[in-house]
Coordinates of C-alpha atoms and ligand atoms in Angstrom, one line a residue:
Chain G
X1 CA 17.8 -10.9 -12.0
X2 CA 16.7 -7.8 -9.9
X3 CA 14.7 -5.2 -11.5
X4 CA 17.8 -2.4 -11.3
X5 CA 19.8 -5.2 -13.1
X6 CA 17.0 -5.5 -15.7
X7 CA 17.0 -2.1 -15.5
X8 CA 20.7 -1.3 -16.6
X9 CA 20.7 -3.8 -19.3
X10 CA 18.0 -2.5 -20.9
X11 CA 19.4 1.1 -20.9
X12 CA 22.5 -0.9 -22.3
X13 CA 20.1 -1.7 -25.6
X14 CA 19.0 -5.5 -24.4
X15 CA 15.6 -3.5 -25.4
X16 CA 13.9 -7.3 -25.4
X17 CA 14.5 -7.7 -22.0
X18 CA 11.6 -4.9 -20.9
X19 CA 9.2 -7.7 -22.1
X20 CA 10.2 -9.1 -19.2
X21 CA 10.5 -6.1 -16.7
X22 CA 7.0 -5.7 -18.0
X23 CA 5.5 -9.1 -17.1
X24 CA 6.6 -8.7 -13.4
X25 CA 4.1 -5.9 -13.4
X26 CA 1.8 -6.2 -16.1
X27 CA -1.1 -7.7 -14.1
X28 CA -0.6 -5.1 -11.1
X29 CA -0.9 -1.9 -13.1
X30 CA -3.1 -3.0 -15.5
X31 CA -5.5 -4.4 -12.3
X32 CA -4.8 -0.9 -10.8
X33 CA -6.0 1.2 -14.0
X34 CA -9.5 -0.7 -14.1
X35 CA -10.0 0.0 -10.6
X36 CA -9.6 3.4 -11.3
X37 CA -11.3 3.8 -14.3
X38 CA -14.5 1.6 -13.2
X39 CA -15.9 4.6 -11.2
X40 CA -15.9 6.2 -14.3
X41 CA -17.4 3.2 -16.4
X42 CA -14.1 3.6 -18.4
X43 CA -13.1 0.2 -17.8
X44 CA -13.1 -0.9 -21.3
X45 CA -10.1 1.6 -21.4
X46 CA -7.6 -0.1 -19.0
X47 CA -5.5 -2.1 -21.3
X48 CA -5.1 0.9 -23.5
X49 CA -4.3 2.9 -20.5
X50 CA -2.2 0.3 -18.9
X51 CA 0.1 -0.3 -22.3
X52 CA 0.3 3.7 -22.5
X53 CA 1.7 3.6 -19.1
X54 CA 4.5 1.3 -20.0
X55 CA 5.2 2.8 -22.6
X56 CA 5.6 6.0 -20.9
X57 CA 7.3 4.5 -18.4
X58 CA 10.1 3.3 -21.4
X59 CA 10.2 6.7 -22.8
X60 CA 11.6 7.5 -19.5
X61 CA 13.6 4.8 -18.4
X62 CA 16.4 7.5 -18.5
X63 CA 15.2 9.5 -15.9
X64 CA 13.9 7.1 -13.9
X65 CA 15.8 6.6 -10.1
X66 CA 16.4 4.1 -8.2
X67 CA 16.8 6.3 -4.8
X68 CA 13.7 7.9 -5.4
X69 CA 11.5 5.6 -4.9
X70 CA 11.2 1.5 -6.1
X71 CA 10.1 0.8 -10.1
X72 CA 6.7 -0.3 -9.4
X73 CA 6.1 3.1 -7.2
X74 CA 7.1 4.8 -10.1
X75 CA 5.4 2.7 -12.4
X76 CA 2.2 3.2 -10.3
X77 CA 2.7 7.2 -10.1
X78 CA 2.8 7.0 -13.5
X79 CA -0.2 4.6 -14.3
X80 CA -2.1 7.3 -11.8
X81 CA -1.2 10.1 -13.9
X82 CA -2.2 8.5 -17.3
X83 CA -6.0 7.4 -15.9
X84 CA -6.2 11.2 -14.0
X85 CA -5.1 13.1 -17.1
X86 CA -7.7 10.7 -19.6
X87 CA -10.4 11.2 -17.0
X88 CA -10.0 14.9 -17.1
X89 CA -9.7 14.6 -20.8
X90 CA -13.3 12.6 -20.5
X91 CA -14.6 15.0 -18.2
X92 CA -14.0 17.9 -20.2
X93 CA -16.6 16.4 -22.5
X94 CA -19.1 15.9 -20.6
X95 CA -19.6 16.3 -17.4
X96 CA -21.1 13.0 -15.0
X97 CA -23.4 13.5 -12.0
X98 CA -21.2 12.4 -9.6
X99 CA -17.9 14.3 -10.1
X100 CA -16.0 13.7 -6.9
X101 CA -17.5 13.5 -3.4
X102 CA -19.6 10.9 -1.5
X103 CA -22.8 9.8 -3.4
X104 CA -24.5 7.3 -0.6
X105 CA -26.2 4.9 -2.1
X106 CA -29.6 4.7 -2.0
X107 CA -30.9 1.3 -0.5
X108 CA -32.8 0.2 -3.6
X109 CA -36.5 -1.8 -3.8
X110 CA -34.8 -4.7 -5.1
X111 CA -32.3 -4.9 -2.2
X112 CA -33.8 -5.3 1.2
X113 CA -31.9 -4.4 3.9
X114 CA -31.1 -7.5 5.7
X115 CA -31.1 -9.8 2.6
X116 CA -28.8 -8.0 0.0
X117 CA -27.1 -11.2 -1.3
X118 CA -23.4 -11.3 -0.5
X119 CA -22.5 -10.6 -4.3
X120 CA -24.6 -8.0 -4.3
X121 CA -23.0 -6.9 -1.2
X122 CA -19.6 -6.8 -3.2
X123 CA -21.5 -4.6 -5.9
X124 CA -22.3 -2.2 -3.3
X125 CA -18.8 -1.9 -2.1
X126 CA -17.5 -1.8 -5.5
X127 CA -19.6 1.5 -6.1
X128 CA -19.0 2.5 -2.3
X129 CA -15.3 2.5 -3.5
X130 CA -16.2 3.9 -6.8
X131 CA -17.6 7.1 -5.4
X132 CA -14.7 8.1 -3.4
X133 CA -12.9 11.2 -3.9
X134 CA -10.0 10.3 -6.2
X135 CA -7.2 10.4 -4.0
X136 CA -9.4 8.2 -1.2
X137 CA -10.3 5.8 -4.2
X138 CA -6.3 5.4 -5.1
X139 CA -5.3 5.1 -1.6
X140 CA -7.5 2.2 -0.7
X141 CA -6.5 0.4 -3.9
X142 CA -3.1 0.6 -3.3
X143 CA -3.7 0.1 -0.1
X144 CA -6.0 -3.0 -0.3
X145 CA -5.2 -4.4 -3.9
X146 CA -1.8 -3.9 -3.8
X147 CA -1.0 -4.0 -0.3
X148 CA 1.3 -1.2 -0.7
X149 CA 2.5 0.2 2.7
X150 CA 2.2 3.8 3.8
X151 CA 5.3 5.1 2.4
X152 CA 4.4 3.5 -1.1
X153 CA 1.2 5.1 -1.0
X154 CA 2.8 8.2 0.3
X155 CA 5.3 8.4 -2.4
X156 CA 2.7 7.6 -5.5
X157 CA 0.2 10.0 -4.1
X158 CA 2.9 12.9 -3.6
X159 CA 1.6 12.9 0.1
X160 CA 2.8 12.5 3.5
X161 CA 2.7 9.2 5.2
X162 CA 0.3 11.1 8.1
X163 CA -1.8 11.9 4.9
X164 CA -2.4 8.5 3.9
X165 CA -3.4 7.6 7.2
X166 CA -5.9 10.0 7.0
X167 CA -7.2 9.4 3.4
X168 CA -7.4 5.6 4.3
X169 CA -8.7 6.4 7.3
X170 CA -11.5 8.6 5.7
X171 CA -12.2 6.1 2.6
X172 CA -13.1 3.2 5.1
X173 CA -15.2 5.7 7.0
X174 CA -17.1 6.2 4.4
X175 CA -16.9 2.8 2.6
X176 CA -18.6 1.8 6.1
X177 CA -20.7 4.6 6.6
X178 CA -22.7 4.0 2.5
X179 CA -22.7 0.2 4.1
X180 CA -24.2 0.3 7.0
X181 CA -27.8 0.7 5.7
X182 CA -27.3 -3.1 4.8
X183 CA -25.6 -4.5 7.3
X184 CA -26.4 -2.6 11.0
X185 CA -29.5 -5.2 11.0
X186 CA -28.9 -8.4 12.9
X187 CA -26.5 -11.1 11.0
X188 CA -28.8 -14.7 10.6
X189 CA -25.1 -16.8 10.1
X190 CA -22.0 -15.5 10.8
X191 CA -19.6 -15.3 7.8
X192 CA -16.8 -17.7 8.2
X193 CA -14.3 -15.3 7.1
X194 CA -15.5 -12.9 9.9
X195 CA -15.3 -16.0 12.4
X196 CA -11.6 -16.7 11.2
X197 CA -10.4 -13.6 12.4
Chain V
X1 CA -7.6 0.6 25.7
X2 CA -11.1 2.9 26.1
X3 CA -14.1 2.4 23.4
X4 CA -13.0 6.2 21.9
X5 CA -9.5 4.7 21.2
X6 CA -11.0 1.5 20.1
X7 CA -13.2 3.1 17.3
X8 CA -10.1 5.4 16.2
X9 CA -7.9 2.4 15.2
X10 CA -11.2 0.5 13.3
X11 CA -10.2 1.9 10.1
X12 CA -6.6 1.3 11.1
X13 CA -6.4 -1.9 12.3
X14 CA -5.7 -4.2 9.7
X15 CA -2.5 -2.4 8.6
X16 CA -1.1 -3.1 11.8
X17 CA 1.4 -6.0 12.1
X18 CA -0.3 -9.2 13.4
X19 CA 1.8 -8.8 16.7
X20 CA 1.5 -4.8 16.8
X21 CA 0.7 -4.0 20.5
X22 CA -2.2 -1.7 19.9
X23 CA -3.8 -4.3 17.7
X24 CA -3.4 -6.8 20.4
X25 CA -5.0 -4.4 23.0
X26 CA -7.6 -3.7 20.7
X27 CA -8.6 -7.0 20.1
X28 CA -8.5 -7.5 23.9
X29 CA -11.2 -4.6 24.0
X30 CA -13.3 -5.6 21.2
X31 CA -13.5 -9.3 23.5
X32 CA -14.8 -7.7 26.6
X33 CA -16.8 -4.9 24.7
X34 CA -20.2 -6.0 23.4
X35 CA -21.0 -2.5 22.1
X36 CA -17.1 -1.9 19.7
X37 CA -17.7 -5.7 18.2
X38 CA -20.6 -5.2 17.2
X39 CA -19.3 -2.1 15.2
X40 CA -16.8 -3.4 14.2
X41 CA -18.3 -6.4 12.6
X42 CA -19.5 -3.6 9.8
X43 CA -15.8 -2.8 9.3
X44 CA -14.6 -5.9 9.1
X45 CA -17.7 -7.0 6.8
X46 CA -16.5 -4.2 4.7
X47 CA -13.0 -5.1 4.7
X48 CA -13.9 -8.8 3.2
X49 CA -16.7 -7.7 1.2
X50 CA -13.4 -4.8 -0.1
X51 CA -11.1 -8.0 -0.7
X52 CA -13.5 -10.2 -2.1
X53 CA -13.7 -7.8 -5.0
X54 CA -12.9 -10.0 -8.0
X55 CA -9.7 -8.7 -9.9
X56 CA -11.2 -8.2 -13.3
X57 CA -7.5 -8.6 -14.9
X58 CA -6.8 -12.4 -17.2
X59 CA -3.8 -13.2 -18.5
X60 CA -4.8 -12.8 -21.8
X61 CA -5.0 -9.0 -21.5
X62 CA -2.0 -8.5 -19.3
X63 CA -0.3 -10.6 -22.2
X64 CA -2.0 -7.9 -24.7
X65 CA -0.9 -5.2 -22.8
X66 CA 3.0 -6.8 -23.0
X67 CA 3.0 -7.3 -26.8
X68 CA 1.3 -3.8 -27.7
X69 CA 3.9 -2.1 -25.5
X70 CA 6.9 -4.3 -27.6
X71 CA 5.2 -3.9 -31.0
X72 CA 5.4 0.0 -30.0
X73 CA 8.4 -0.1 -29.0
X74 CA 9.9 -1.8 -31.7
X75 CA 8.3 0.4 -34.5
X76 CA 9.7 2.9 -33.3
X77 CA 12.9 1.6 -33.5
X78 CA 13.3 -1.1 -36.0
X79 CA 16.6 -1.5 -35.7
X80 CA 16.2 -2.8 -32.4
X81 CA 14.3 -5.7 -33.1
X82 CA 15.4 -8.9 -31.6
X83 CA 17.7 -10.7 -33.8
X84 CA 18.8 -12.9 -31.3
X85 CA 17.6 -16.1 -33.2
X86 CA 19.5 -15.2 -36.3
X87 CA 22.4 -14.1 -34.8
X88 CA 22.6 -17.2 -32.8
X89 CA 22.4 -19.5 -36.2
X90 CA 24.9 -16.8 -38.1
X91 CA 27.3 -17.8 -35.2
X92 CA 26.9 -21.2 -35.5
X93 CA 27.9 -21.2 -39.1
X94 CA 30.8 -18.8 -38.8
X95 CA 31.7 -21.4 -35.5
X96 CA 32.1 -24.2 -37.9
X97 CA 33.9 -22.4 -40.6
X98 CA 36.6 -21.2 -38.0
X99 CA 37.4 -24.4 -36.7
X100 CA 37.9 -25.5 -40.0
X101 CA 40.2 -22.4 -40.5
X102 CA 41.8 -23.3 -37.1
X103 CA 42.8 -26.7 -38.4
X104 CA 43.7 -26.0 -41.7
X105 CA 46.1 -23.4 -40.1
X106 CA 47.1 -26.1 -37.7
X107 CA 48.2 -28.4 -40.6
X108 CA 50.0 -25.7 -41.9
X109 CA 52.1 -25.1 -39.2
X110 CA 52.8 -28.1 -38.0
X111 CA 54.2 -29.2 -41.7
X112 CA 56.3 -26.0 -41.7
X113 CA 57.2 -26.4 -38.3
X114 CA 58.6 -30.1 -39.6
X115 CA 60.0 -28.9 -42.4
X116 CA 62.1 -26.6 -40.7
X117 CA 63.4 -29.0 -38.2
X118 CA 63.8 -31.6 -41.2
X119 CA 66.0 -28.8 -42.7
X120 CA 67.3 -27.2 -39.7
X121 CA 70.9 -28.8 -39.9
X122 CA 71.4 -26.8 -42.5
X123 CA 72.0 -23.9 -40.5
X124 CA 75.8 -23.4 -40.6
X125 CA 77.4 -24.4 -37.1
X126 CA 79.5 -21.1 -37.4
X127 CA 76.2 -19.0 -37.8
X128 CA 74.4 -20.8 -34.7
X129 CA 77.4 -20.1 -32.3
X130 CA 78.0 -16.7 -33.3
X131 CA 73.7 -15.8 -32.9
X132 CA 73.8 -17.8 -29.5
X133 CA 76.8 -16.3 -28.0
X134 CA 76.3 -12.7 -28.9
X135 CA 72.3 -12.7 -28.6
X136 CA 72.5 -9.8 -31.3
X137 CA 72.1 -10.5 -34.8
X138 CA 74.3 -8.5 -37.3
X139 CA 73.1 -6.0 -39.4
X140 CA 73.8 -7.2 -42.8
X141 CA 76.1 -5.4 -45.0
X142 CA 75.7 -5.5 -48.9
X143 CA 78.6 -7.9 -50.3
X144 CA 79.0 -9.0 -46.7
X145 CA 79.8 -12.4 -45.9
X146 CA 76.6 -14.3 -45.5
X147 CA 78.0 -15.2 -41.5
X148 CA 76.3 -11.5 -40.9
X149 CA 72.4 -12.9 -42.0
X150 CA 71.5 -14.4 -39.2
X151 CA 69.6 -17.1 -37.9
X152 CA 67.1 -17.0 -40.7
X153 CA 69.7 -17.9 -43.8
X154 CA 70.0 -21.0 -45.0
X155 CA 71.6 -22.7 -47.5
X156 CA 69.0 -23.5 -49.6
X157 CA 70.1 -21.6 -53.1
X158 CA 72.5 -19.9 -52.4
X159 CA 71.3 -17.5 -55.0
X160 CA 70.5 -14.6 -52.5
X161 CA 73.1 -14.8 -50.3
X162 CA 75.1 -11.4 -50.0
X163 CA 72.4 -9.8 -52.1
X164 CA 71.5 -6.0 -51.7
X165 CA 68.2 -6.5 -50.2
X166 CA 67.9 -6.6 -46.4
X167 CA 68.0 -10.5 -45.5
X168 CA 65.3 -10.9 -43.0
X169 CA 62.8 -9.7 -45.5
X170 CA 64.5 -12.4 -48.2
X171 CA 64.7 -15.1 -46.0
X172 CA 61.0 -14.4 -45.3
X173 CA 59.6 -15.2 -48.1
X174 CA 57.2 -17.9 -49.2
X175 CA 59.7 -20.3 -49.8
X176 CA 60.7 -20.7 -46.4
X177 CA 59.0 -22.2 -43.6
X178 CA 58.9 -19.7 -40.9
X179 CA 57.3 -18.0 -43.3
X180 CA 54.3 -20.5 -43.4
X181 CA 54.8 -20.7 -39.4
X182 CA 54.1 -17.1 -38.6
X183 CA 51.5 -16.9 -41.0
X184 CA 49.5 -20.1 -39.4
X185 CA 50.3 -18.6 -36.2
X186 CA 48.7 -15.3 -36.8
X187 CA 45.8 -16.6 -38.5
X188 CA 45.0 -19.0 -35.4
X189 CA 45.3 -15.8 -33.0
X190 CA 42.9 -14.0 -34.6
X191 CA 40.4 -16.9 -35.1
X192 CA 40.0 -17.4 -31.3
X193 CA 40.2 -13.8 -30.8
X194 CA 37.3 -13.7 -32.5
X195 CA 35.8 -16.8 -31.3
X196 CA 35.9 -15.7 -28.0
X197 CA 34.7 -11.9 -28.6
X198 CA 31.1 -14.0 -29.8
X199 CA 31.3 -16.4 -27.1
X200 CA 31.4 -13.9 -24.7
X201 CA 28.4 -11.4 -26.5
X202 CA 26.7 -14.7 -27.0
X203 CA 26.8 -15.8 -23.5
X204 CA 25.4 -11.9 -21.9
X205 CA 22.6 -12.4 -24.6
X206 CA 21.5 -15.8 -23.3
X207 CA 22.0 -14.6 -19.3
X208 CA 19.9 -11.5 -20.6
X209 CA 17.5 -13.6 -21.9
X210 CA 17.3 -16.5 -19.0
X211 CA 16.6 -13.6 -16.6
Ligands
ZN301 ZN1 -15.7 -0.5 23.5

């Protein structure tokens, strides 16, 4: 069964059959949301998050079109909306260091700069992606996590396709550019996934 | 392809298609140029290091996630709630009892049915010829003649024969087997009319459900 069939029978009443609709995207979304949240050390929030999303996204089943765009673009639009409107609801609070904008990381003592360990090497990445502007930081997971293509991207964002290409284009910049300080120095081994390529 | 163009499509690259031309060109640069593959060993380091970012999502919580979102739905509208079991063994039941029903009312007519055609020579010869030949039965008159009841008279009593009342409804009544026919008749109708309208909400239920 097709989403749009799942789709119509739901709106028909078959209310059980969302369950289902659900599990096709469950892990996506709720994947999505921690990634957005985790720059925000609001992880612990992503299942809440993710199940408020769903739920929206039932409220609205109604309005939601098929021309417009695919179900799990507009379930991602709207899992971006929930984690931008609680972060703004967070922020309102209190207000974090770091509120948009690149914050390069600063090499550390206990990370010398040709021997950061390759998981600590992910770490770094994870916080090179975490300090993104918002819209970089959701382009690059949709575009790397999800693999969503440009027009995906395009639509969830509200942008154009030329946009994306730029915000992509900007968040890898600048993913490479906090990098660098740990990996310009001569490679001892060569990574076999680099060697594969 | 020139170094500047080589470093534009860095970023780029891997969201070409495999067989893109400008990612073949570019990795046709990046194998004669020392200086670009250097650089672009950071992106590509990147680029893994970006993938191999575990995905911090179990099943457990995308299972959570599913329930929460049904429990939520589902108090909200109670009425909703899956009943899909008990409807199925309610239908079971009410499937045995109508085939019951459907036999008994089998039974019935089929003894009626005999009955009739046990009594069937009964039926005056003058009666038969005169339904069969004019197709159109006669209204009955009161005191008439009983050659104007029609098909359904018989002599059984004789006692209502030329009555008042109209004679289809008299020779309709219990006492008569067409009576028990129609009756069966009707009763097995409805029973797989309303076998098949649960069949058929049955069967959507399960497709629903297998998808
Ligand atoms: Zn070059």
């Amino acid at each position: 069964m097709t989403d749009s069939q799942l789709i119509r029978e739901i709106k028909e009443g078959n209310l059980e059959l969302y369950s289902e609709l659900m599990s096709r995207y469950q892990r996506k979304i709720l994947a999505f949301v921690y990634h957005m949240l985790k720059s925000s050390n609001m992880e612990l929030l992503a299942e809440d998050l993710c199940s408020e999303t769903f739920y929206k996204a039932f409220r609205s089943l109604h309005s939601f079109r098929e021309v417009d765009a695919s179900f799990s673009t507009w379930l991602y639009t709207i899992a971006r909306n929930t984690v931008l409107s609680e972060l703004r609801k967070q922020r309102s609070g209190s207000v974090p260091l770091e509120e948009s904008g690149i914050v390069p990381i600063a090499p550390s003592e206990n990370a010398p700069e040709y021997a950061v360990l390759r998981s600590e090497r992910v770490m770094l990445v994870r916080d090179a992606i975490n300090n993104l502007p918002e819209k970089q930081r959701s382009a690059i997971i949709l575009r790397e996590y999800d693999q969503l293509d440009y027009q995906e991207i395009a639509n969830i964002l509200g942008q154009s396709v030329s946009s994306v290409k730029s915000l992509l284009f900007r968040a890898r910049s600048s993913v490479k550019t906090q990098l660098e300080p740990y990996f310009f120095e001569p490679v001892y081994e060569p990574y076999e996934g680099m060697k594969n390529r | 392809m020139n170094c500047n163009e080589a470093q534009e499509l860095f970023a780029l690259v891997w969201d070409l298609p495999e067989a893109h031309p400008q990612r073949i060109a570019f990795h046709a640069h990046l194998a004669d140029c020392e200086d670009c593959s250097q650089q672009f060993e950071v992106w590509e380091e990147a680029q893994i290091l970006l993938h191999s970012i575990p995905v911090p999502v179990t099943e457990q919580q995308a299972e959570r996630v599913n329930r929460n979102v049904m429990d939520r739905i589902y108090a909200e509208s109670p009425w909703l709630l899956p009943e899909e079991a008990k409807v199925n063994r309610f239908s079971a039941v009410i499937r045995k009892h109508m085939s019951l029903w459907i036999a008994a009312f089998l039974a019935i007519f089929l003894c009626s049915f005999l009955y009739m055609a046990m009594f069937k020579p009964d039926v005056t010869e003058a009666e038969q010829t005169s339904v069969v030949s004019t197709g159109i039965l006669e209204t009955g008159v009161a005191g008439s003649e009983p050659t104007s009841s029609g098909l359904y008279k018989y002599n059984m009593t004789g006692a209502d024969r030329g009555s008042i009342i109209e004679p289809f409804v008299v020779s309709m009544g219990p006492a008569y087997p067409q009576y028990w026919m129609a009756l069966s008749l009707l009763a097995i109708g409805m029973a797989l009319f309303s076998l098949g309208r649960m069949h058929r909400s049955t069967n959507k239920r399960k497709q629903g459900a297998r998808a």
